[in-house]
Short mmCIF file of C-alpha atoms and ligand atoms in Angstrom, two decimals:
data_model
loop_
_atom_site.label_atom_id
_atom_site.label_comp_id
_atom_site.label_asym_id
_atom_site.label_seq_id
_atom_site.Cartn_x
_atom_site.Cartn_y
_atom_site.Cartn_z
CA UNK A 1 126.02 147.56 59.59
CA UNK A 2 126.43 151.42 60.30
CA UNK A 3 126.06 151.81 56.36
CA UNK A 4 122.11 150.77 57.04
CA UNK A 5 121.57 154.17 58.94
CA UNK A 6 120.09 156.74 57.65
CA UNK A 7 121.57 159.14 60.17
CA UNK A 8 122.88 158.68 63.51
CA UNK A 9 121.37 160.24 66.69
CA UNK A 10 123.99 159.08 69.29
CA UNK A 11 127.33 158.04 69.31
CA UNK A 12 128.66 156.06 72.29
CA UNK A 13 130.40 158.81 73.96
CA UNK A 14 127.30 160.94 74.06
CA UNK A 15 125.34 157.02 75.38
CA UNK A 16 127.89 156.84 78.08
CA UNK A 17 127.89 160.26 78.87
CA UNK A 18 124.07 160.48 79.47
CA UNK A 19 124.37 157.08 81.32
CA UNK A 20 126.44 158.19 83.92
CA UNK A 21 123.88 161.20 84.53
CA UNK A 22 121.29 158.75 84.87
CA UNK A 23 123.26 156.57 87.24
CA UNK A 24 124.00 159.52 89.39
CA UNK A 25 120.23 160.31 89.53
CA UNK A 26 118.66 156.77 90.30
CA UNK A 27 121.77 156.19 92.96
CA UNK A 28 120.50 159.11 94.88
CA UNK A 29 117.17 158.03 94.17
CA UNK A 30 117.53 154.87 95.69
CA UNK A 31 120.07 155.29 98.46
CA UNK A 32 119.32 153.17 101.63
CA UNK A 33 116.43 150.99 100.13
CA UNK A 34 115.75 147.15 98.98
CA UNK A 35 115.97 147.89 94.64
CA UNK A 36 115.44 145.16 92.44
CA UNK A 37 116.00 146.74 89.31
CA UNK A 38 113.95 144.31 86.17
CA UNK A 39 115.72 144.53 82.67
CA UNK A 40 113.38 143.74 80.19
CA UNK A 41 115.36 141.65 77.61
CA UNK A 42 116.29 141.58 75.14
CA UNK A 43 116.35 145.01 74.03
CA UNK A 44 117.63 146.60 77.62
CA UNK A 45 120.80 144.06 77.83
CA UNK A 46 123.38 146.71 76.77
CA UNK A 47 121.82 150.11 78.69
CA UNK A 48 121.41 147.61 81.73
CA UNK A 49 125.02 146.51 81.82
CA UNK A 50 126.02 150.04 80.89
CA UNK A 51 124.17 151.43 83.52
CA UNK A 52 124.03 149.39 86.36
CA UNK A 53 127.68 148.95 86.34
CA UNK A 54 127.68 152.74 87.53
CA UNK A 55 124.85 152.37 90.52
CA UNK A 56 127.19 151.85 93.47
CA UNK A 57 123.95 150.14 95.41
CA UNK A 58 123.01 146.88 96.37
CA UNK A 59 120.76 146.00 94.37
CA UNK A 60 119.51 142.60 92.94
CA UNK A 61 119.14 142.40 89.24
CA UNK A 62 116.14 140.08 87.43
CA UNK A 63 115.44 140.03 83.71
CA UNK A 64 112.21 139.67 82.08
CA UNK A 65 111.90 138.60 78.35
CA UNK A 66 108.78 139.73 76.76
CA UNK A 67 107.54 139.88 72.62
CA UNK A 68 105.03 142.35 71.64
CA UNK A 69 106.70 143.09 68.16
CA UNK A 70 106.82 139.86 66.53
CA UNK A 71 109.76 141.06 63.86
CA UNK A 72 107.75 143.74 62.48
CA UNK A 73 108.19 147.94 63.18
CA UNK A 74 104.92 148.38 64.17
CA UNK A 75 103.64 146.88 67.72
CA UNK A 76 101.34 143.80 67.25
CA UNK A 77 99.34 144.97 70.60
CA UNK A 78 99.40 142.07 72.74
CA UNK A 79 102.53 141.14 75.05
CA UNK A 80 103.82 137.72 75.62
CA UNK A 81 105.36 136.91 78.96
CA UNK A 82 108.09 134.20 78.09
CA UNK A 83 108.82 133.61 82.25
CA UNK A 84 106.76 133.89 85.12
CA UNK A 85 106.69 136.89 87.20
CA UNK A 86 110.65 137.43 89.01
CA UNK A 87 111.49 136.69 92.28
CA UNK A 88 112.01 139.49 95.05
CA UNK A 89 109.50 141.86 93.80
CA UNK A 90 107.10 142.27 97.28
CA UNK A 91 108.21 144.61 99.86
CA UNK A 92 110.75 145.92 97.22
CA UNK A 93 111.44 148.85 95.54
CA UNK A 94 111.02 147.85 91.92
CA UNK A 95 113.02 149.77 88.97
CA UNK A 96 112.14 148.35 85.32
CA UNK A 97 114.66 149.51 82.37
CA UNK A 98 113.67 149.22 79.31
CA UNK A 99 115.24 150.11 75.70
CA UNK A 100 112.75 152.40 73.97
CA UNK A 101 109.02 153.66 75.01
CA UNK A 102 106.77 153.58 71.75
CA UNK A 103 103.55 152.61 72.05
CA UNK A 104 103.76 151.87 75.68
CA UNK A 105 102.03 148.55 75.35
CA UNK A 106 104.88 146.44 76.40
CA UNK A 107 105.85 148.79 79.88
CA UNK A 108 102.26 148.82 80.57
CA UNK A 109 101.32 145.34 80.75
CA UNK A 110 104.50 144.64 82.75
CA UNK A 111 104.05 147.38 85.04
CA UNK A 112 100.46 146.04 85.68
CA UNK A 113 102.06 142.61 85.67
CA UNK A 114 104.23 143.74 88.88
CA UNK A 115 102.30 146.20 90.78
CA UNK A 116 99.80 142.66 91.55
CA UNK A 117 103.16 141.31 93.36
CA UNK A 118 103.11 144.17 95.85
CA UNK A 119 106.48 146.36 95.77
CA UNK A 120 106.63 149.10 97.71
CA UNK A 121 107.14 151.21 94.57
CA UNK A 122 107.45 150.63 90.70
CA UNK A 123 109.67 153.18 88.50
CA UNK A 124 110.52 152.91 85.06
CA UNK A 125 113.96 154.17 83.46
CA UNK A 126 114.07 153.85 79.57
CA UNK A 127 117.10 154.73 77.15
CA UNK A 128 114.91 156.19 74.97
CA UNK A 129 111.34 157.82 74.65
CA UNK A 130 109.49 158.46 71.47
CA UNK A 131 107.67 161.94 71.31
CA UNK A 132 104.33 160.78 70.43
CA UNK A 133 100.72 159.41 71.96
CA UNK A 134 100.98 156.39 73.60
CA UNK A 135 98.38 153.03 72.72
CA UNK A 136 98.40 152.72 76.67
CA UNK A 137 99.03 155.28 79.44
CA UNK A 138 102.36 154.87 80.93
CA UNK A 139 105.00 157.52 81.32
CA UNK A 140 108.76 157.26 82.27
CA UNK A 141 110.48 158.22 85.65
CA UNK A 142 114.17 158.34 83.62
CA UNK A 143 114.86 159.11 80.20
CA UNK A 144 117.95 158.79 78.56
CA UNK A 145 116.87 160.62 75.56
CA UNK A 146 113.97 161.62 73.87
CA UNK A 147 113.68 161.10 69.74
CA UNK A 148 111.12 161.57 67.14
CA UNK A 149 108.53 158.86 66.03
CA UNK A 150 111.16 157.30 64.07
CA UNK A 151 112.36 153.87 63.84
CA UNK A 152 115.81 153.51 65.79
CA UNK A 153 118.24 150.42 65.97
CA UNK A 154 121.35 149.49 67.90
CA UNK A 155 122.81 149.25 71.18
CA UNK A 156 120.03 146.76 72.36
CA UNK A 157 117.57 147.80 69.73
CA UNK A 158 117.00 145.79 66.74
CA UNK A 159 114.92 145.17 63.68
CA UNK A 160 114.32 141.38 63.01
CA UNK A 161 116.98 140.88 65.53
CA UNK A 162 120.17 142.55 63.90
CA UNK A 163 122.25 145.34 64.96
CA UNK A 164 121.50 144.91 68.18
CA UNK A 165 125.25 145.17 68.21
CA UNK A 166 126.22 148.49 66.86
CA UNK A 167 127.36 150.83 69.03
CA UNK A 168 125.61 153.88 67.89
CA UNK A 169 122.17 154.54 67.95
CA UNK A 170 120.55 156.05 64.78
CA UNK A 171 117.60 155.70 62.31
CA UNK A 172 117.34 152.61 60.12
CA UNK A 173 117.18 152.98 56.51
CA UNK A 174 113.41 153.36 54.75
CA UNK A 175 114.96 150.62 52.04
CA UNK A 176 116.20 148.48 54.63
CA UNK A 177 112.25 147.63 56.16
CA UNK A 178 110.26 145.04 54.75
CA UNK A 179 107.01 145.20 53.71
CA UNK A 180 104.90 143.98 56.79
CA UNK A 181 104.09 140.81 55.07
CA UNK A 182 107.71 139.73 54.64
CA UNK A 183 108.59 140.72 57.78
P1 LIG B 1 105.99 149.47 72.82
O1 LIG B 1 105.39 149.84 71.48
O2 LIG B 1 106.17 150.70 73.69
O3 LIG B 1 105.21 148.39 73.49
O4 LIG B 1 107.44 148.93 72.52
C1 LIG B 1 107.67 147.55 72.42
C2 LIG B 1 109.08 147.21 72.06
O5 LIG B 1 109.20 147.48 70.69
C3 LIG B 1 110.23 147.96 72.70
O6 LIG B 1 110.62 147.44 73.94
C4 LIG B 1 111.30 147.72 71.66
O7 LIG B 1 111.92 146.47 71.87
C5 LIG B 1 110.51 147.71 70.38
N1 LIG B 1 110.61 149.02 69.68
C6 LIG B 1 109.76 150.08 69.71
N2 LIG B 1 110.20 151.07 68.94
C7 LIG B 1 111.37 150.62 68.40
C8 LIG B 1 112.33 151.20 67.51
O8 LIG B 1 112.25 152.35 67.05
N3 LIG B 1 113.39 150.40 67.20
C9 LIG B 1 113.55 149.14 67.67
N4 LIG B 1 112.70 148.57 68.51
C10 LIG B 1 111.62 149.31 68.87
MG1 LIG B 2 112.73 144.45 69.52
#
């Protein structure tokens, strides 16, 4: 799989190493209040369990599972709720992670999507930002890194549902995307 990239932006060590930054952050963040943190799914599966493994709190954990990309690289615009809204998200501080920010299509329409449920707060942590203008406004509270306006897979990320599983992050190969109509 690793001979698909192009180049690699992060390794694992430099992943974990950011991770436990982050973790250090949000537990000071959050110390002494009611956090349900939301993993969006499936893309935030391996940051989540990397992360919240190192967030000494007592938090609750939900997952949502959402499809804006149907396959493609290029966000189809509208976002698909597969679940109804989680449980324990009024009178709660509410901490969504997410894999990637791109368009922010898919964080805004589940922010809005929370925020009518009443939380006392709602923060978003992603693993990864892309530097460019967003489709909808929405910014991130935690960033694990930020990249270029490139097209990233693994840990968590895929295209058309591979590499999800490699451990280091880095840009798929031009020859390895299909034309939008095969994809
Ligand atoms: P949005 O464009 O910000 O709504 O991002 C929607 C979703 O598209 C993200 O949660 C990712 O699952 C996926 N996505 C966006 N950019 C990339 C990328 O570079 N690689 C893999 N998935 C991506
Ligand atoms: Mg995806």
């Amino acid at each position: 799989m690793q001979e698909d990239l192009e180049r690699v932006l992060f390794d694992e060590t430099a992943i974990l190493r950011r991770i436990e930054e982050l973790a250090a952050v949000i537990t000071a963040e959050y110390q002494g209040r009611e956090l349900t943190v939301i993993a969006v799914l499936n893309g935030s599966l391996i940051f989540a369990a990397d992360l919240l493994r190192r967030i000494p709190l007592p938090l609750k954990l939900d997952c949502l599972s959402v499809a804006s990309y149907h396959g493609g690289t290029i966000t189809a615009g509208e976002v698909v709720f597969k679940q109804i809204t989680p449980p324990d998200v009024a009178g709660r501080h509410i901490l969504i992670l997410d894999d990637i920010l791109d368009s922010g299509v898919t964080l805004a329409a589940i922010r809005d999507k929370l925020e009518m449920e009443r939380p006392l707060s709602v923060k978003i942590c992603v693993l990864l930002r892309k530097l460019k203008a967003r489709i909808c406004p929405v910014e991130a509270d935690h960033v694990g890194f930020n990249i270029g306006d490139e097209f990233v897979v693994a840990y968590g990320l895929d295209y058309m549902e591979r590499y999800r599983n490699l451990p280091c992050i880095g840009v798929l190969r031009k020859e390895k995307i299909l034309p939008p109509q095969q994809a």
